[in-house]
CSV table of C-alpha atoms in Angstrom, one decimal:
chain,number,residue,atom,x,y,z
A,1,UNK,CA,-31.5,0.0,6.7
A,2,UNK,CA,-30.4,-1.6,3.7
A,3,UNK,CA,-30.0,-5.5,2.5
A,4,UNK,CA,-27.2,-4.7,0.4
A,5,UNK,CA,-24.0,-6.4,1.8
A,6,UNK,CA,-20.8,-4.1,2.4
A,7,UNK,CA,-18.9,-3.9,-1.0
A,8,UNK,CA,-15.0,-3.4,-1.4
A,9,UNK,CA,-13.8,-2.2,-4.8
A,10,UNK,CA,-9.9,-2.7,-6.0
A,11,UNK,CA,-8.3,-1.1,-8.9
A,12,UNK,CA,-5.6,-2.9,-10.4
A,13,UNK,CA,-3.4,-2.4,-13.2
A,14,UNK,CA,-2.5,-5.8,-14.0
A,15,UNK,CA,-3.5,-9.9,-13.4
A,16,UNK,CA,-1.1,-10.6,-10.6
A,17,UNK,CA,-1.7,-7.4,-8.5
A,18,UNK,CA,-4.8,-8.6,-7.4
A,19,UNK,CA,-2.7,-11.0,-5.4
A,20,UNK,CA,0.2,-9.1,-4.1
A,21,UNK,CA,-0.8,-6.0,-2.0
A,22,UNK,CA,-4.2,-6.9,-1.7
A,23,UNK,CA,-5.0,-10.7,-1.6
A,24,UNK,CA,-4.9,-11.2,2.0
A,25,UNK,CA,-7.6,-8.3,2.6
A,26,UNK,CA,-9.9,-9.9,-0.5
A,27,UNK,CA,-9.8,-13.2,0.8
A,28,UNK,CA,-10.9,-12.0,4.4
A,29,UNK,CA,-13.3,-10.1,3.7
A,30,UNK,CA,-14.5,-11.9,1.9
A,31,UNK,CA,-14.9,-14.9,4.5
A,32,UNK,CA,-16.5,-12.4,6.7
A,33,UNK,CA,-19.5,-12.2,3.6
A,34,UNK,CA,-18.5,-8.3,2.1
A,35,UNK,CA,-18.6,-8.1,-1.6
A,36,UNK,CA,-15.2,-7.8,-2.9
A,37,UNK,CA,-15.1,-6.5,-6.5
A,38,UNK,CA,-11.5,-6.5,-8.8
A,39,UNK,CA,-11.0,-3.9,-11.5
A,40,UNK,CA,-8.6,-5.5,-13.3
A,41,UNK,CA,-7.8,-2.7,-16.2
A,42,UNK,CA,-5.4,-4.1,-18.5
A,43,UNK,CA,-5.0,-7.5,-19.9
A,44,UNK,CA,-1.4,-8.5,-19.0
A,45,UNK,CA,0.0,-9.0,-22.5
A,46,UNK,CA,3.4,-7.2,-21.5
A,47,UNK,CA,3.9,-10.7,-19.4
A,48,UNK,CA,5.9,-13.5,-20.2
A,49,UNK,CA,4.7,-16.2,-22.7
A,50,UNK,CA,5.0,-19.8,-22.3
A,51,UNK,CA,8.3,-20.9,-21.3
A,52,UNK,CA,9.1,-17.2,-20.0
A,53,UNK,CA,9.6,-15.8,-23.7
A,54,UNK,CA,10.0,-12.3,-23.1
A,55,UNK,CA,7.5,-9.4,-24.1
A,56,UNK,CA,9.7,-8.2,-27.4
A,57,UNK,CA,11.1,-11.6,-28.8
A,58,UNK,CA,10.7,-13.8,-31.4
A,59,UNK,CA,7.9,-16.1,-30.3
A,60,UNK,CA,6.1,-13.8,-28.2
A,61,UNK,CA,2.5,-13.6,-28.8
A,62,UNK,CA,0.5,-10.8,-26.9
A,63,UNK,CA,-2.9,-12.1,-28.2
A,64,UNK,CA,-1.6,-15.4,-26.2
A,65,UNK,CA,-0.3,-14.5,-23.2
A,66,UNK,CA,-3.6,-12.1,-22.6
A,67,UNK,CA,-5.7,-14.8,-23.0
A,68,UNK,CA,-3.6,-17.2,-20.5
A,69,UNK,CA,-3.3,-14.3,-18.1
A,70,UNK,CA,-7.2,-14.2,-18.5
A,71,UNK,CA,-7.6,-17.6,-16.9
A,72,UNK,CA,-5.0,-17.4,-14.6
A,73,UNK,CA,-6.6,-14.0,-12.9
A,74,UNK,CA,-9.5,-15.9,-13.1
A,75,UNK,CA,-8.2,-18.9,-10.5
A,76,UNK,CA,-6.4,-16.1,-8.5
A,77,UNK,CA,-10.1,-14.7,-8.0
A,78,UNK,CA,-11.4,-18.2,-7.3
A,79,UNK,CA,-8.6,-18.4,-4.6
A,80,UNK,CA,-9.4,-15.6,-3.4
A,81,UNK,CA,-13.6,-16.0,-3.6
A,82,UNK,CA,-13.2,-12.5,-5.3
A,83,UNK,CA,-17.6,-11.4,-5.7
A,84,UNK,CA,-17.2,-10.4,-8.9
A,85,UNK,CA,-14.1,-9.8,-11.3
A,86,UNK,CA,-14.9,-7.0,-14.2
A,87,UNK,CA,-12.1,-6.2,-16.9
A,88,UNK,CA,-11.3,-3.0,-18.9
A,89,UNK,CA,-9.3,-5.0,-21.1
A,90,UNK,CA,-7.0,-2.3,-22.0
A,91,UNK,CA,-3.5,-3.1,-23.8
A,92,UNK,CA,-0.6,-3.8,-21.3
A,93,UNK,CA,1.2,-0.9,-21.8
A,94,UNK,CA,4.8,-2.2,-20.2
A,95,UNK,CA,7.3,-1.1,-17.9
A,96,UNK,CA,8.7,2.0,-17.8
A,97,UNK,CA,10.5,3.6,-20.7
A,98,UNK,CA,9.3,0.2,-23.0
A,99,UNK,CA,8.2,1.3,-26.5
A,100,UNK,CA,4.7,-0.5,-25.6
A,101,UNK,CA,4.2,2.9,-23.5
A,102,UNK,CA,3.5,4.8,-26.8
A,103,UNK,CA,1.5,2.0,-28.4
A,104,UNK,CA,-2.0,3.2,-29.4
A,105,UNK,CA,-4.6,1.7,-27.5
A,106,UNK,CA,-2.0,0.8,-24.2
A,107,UNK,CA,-3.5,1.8,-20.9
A,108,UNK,CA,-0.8,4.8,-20.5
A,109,UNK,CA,-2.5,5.9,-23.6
A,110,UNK,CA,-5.8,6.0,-23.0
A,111,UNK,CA,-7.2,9.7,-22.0
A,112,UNK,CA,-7.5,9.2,-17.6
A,113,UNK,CA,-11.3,11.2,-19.1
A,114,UNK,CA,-12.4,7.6,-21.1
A,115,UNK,CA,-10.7,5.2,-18.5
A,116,UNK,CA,-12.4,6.8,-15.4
A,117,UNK,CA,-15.7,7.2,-17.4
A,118,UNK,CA,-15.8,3.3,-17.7
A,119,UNK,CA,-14.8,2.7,-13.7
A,120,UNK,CA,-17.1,5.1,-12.9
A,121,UNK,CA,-20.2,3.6,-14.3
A,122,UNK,CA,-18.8,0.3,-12.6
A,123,UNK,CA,-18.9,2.2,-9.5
A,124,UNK,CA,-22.4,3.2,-9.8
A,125,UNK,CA,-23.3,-0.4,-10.3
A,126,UNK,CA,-21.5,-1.8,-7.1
A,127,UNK,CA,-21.8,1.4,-5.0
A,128,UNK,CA,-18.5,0.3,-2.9
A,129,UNK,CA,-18.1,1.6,0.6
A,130,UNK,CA,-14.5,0.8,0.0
A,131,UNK,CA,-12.6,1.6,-2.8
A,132,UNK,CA,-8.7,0.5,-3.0
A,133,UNK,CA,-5.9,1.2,-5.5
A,134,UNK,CA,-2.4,2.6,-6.0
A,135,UNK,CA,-0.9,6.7,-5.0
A,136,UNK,CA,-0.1,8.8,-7.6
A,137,UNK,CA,3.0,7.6,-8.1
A,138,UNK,CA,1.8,3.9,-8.8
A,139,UNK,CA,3.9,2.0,-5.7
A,140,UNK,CA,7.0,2.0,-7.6
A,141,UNK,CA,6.2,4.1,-10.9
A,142,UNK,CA,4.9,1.1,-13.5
A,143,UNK,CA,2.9,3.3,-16.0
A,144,UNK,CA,-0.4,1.4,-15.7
A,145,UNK,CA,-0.1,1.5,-11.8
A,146,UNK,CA,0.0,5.5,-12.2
A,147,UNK,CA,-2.9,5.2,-14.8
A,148,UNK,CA,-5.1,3.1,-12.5
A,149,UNK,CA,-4.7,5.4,-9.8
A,150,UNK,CA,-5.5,8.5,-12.0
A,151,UNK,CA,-8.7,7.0,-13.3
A,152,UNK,CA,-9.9,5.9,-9.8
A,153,UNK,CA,-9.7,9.2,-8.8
A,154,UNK,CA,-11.2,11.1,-11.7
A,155,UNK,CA,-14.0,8.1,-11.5
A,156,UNK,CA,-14.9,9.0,-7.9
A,157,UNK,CA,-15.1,12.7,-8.7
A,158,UNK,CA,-17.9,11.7,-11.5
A,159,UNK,CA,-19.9,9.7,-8.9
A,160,UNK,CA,-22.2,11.2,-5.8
A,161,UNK,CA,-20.2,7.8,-3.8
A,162,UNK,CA,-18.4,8.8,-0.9
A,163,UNK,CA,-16.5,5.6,-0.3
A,164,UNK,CA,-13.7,5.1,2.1
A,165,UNK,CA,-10.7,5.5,-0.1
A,166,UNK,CA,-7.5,3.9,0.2
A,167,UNK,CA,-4.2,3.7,-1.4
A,168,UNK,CA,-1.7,0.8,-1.0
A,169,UNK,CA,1.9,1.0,0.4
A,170,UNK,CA,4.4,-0.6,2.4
A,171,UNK,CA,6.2,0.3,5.4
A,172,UNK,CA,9.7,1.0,5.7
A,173,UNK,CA,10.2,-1.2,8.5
A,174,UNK,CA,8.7,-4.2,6.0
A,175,UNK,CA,10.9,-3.3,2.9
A,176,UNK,CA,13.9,-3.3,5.2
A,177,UNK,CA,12.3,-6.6,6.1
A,178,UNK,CA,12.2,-7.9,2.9
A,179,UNK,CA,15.9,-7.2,1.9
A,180,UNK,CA,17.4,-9.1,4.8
A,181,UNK,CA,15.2,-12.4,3.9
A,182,UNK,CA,16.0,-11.8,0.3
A,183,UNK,CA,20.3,-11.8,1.8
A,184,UNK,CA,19.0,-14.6,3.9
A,185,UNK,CA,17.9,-16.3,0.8
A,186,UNK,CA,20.4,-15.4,-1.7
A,187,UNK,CA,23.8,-14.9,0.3
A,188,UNK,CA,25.8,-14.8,-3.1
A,189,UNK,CA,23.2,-12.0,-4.3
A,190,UNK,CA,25.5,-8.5,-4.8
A,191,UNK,CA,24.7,-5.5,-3.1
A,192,UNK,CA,22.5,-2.9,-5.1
A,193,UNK,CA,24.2,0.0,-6.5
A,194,UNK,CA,24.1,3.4,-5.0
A,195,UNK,CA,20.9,4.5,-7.6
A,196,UNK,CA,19.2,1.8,-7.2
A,197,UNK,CA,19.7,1.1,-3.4
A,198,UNK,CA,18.3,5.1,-3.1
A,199,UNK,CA,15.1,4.4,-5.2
A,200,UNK,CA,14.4,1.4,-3.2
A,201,UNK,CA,14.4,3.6,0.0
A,202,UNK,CA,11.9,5.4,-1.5
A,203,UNK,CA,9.3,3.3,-1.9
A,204,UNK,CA,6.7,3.0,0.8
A,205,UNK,CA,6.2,5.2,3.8
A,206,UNK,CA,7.0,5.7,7.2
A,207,UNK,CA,5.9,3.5,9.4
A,208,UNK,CA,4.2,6.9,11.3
A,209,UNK,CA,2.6,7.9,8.2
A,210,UNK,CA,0.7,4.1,7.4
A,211,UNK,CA,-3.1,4.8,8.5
A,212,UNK,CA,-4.5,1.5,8.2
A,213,UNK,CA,-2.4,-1.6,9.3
A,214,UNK,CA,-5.1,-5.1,8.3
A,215,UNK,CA,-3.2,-8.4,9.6
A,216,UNK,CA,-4.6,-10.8,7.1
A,217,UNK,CA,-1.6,-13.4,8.2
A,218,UNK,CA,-4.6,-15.9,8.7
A,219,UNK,CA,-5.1,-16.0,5.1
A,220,UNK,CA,-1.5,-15.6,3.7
A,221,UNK,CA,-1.8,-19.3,2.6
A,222,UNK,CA,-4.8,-18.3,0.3
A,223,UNK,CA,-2.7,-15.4,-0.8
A,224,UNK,CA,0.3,-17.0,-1.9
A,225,UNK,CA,-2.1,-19.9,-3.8
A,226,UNK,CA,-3.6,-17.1,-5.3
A,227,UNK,CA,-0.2,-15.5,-6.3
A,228,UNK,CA,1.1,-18.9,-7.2
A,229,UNK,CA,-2.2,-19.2,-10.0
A,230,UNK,CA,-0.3,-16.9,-12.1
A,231,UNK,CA,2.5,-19.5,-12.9
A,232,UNK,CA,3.4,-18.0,-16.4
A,233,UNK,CA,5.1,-15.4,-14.4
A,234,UNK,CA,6.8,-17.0,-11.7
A,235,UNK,CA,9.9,-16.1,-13.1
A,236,UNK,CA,8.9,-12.3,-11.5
A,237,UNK,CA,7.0,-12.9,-8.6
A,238,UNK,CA,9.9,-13.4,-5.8
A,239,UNK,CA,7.6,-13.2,-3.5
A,240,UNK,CA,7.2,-17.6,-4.3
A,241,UNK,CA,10.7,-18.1,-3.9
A,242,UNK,CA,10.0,-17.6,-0.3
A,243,UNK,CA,7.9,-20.4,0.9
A,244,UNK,CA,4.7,-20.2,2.1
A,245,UNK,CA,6.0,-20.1,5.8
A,246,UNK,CA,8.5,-17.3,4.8
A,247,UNK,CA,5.7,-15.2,2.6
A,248,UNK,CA,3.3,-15.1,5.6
A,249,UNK,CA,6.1,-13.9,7.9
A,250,UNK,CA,6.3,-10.8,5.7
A,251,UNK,CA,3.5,-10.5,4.1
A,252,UNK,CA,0.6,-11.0,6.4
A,253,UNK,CA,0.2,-7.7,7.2
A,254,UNK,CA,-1.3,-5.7,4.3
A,255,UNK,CA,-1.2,-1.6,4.5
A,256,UNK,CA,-2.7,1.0,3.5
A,257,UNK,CA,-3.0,5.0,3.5
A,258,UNK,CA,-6.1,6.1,3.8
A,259,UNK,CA,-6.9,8.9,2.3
A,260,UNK,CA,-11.1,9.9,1.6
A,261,UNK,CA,-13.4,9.2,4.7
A,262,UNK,CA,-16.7,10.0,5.8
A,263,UNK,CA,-17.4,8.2,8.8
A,264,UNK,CA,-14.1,10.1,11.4
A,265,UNK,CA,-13.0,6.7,12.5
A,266,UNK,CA,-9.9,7.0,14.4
A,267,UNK,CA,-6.5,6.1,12.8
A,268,UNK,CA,-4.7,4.4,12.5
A,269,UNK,CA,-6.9,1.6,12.1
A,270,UNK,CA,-6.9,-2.1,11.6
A,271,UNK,CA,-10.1,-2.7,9.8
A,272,UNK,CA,-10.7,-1.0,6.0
A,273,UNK,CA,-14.8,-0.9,7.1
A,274,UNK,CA,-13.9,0.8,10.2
A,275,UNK,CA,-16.6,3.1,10.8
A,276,UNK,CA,-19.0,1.5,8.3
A,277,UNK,CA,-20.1,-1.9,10.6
């Protein structure tokens, strides 16, 4: 037997994400007393600046908007009564197809090898029975969402761990979901195009294929505070245009594919430490 509490370990590209697929399962586990460690591996200077100047104008500062989305993360975690909040502090490397993809030093630029090195050592420290972060295709195919997930991967292949390890998605029946509250919100809003109405269907899974359903709808209120810390980019998170009411409705129930396990618990499953307690 050992003393050491049960430890949950998510990787995250970005301050923000902490909040959005994963809040509701860091702020309930930890109320029931397991560690809950964020990776947060890039320091958000892509965001928007004060006043929601956009990465790429005049007036931008990246230095600035880093250090803001520093201390915003940092009252997301306090939300959230996130254990212990490490950064990698690598450059935000932007969305997809932004010249900030090739900048030296950007996230999407950093050898997975070096990355996974760092979160590996970090690894060894916590020893999570739990590990959490994003498929290979990053969710919806940001850069550094795709980059997190290599180098959690590669980082568990340098370690003896054997963690419990999960990737983060959405059912289908919950992104159909979300489009009819956003019409419900937004009547005037126009219909996507065909492209973009196709790639949207393509995110998430199957309801069938979702292994691990957690309803954390008992601490959606903490969730959407803790989304709401990072106010420099509310502009982007649409998810605080709902209401708090509205956001628990749909996003109460966090899921997850899991996809490393030691311990044969059954799926699907509605408990990450299934099999562990």
């Amino acid at each position: 037997m050992t003393d050491r509490p049960l430890t949950l370990m998510a990787v995250h590209a970005h301050p923000d994400d902490e909040a959005t697929s994963t809040g509701g399962i860091l702020a309930q586990y930890a109320a029931e007393g397991i560690r809950t460690v964020l990776v947060t591996c890039t320091d958000g200077s892509c965001g928007d600046g004060p006043g929601g100047i956009k990465p790429g104008t005049p007036g931008h500062d990246p230095a600035a908007v880093a250090l803001m989305r520093r201390q915003e993360l940092q009252e997301s975690c306090d939300v959230l009564k996130i254990s212990d909040l490490e950064m990698l502090d690598y450059a935000d490397s932007g969305m997809i197809g932004w010249p900030s993809n090739e900048a030296p030093g950007s996230f999407w630029q950093t050898p997975v090898e070096e990355g996974a090195a760092r979160l590996a050592e970090l690894m060894r420290h916590y020893r999570p029975d739990v590990v959490v972060t994003y498929d290979e295709n990053g969710f919806y195919g940001h850069p550094d969402h795709i980059q997190a997930h290599r180098i959690t991967m590669a980082a568990l292949e340098m370690t003896p761990l054997t963690p419990k390890v999960y990737w983060t998605t959405m059912p289908h029946s919950g992104m159909r979901r979300f489009g009819e509250i956003m019409r419900e919100l937004h009547p005037d809003m126009p219909e996507p195009d065909p492209a973009e109405a196709a790639a949207m269907a393509e995110i998430g899974l199957p309801d069938d294929e979702i292994t691990t359903w957690v309803d954390t709808t008992a601490f959606s209120s903490q969730k959407f505070d803790a989304l709401a810390a990072h106010a420099s980019q509310g502009e982007n998170i649409f998810f605080l245009k709902m209401g708090k009411e509205r956001f628990g409705e749909l996003m109460g129930m966090e899921t997850f594919v899991r996809v490393k396990d030691t311990t044969g618990a059954p799926v699907p499953e509605n408990d990450l430490f299934a099999g562990l307690r």
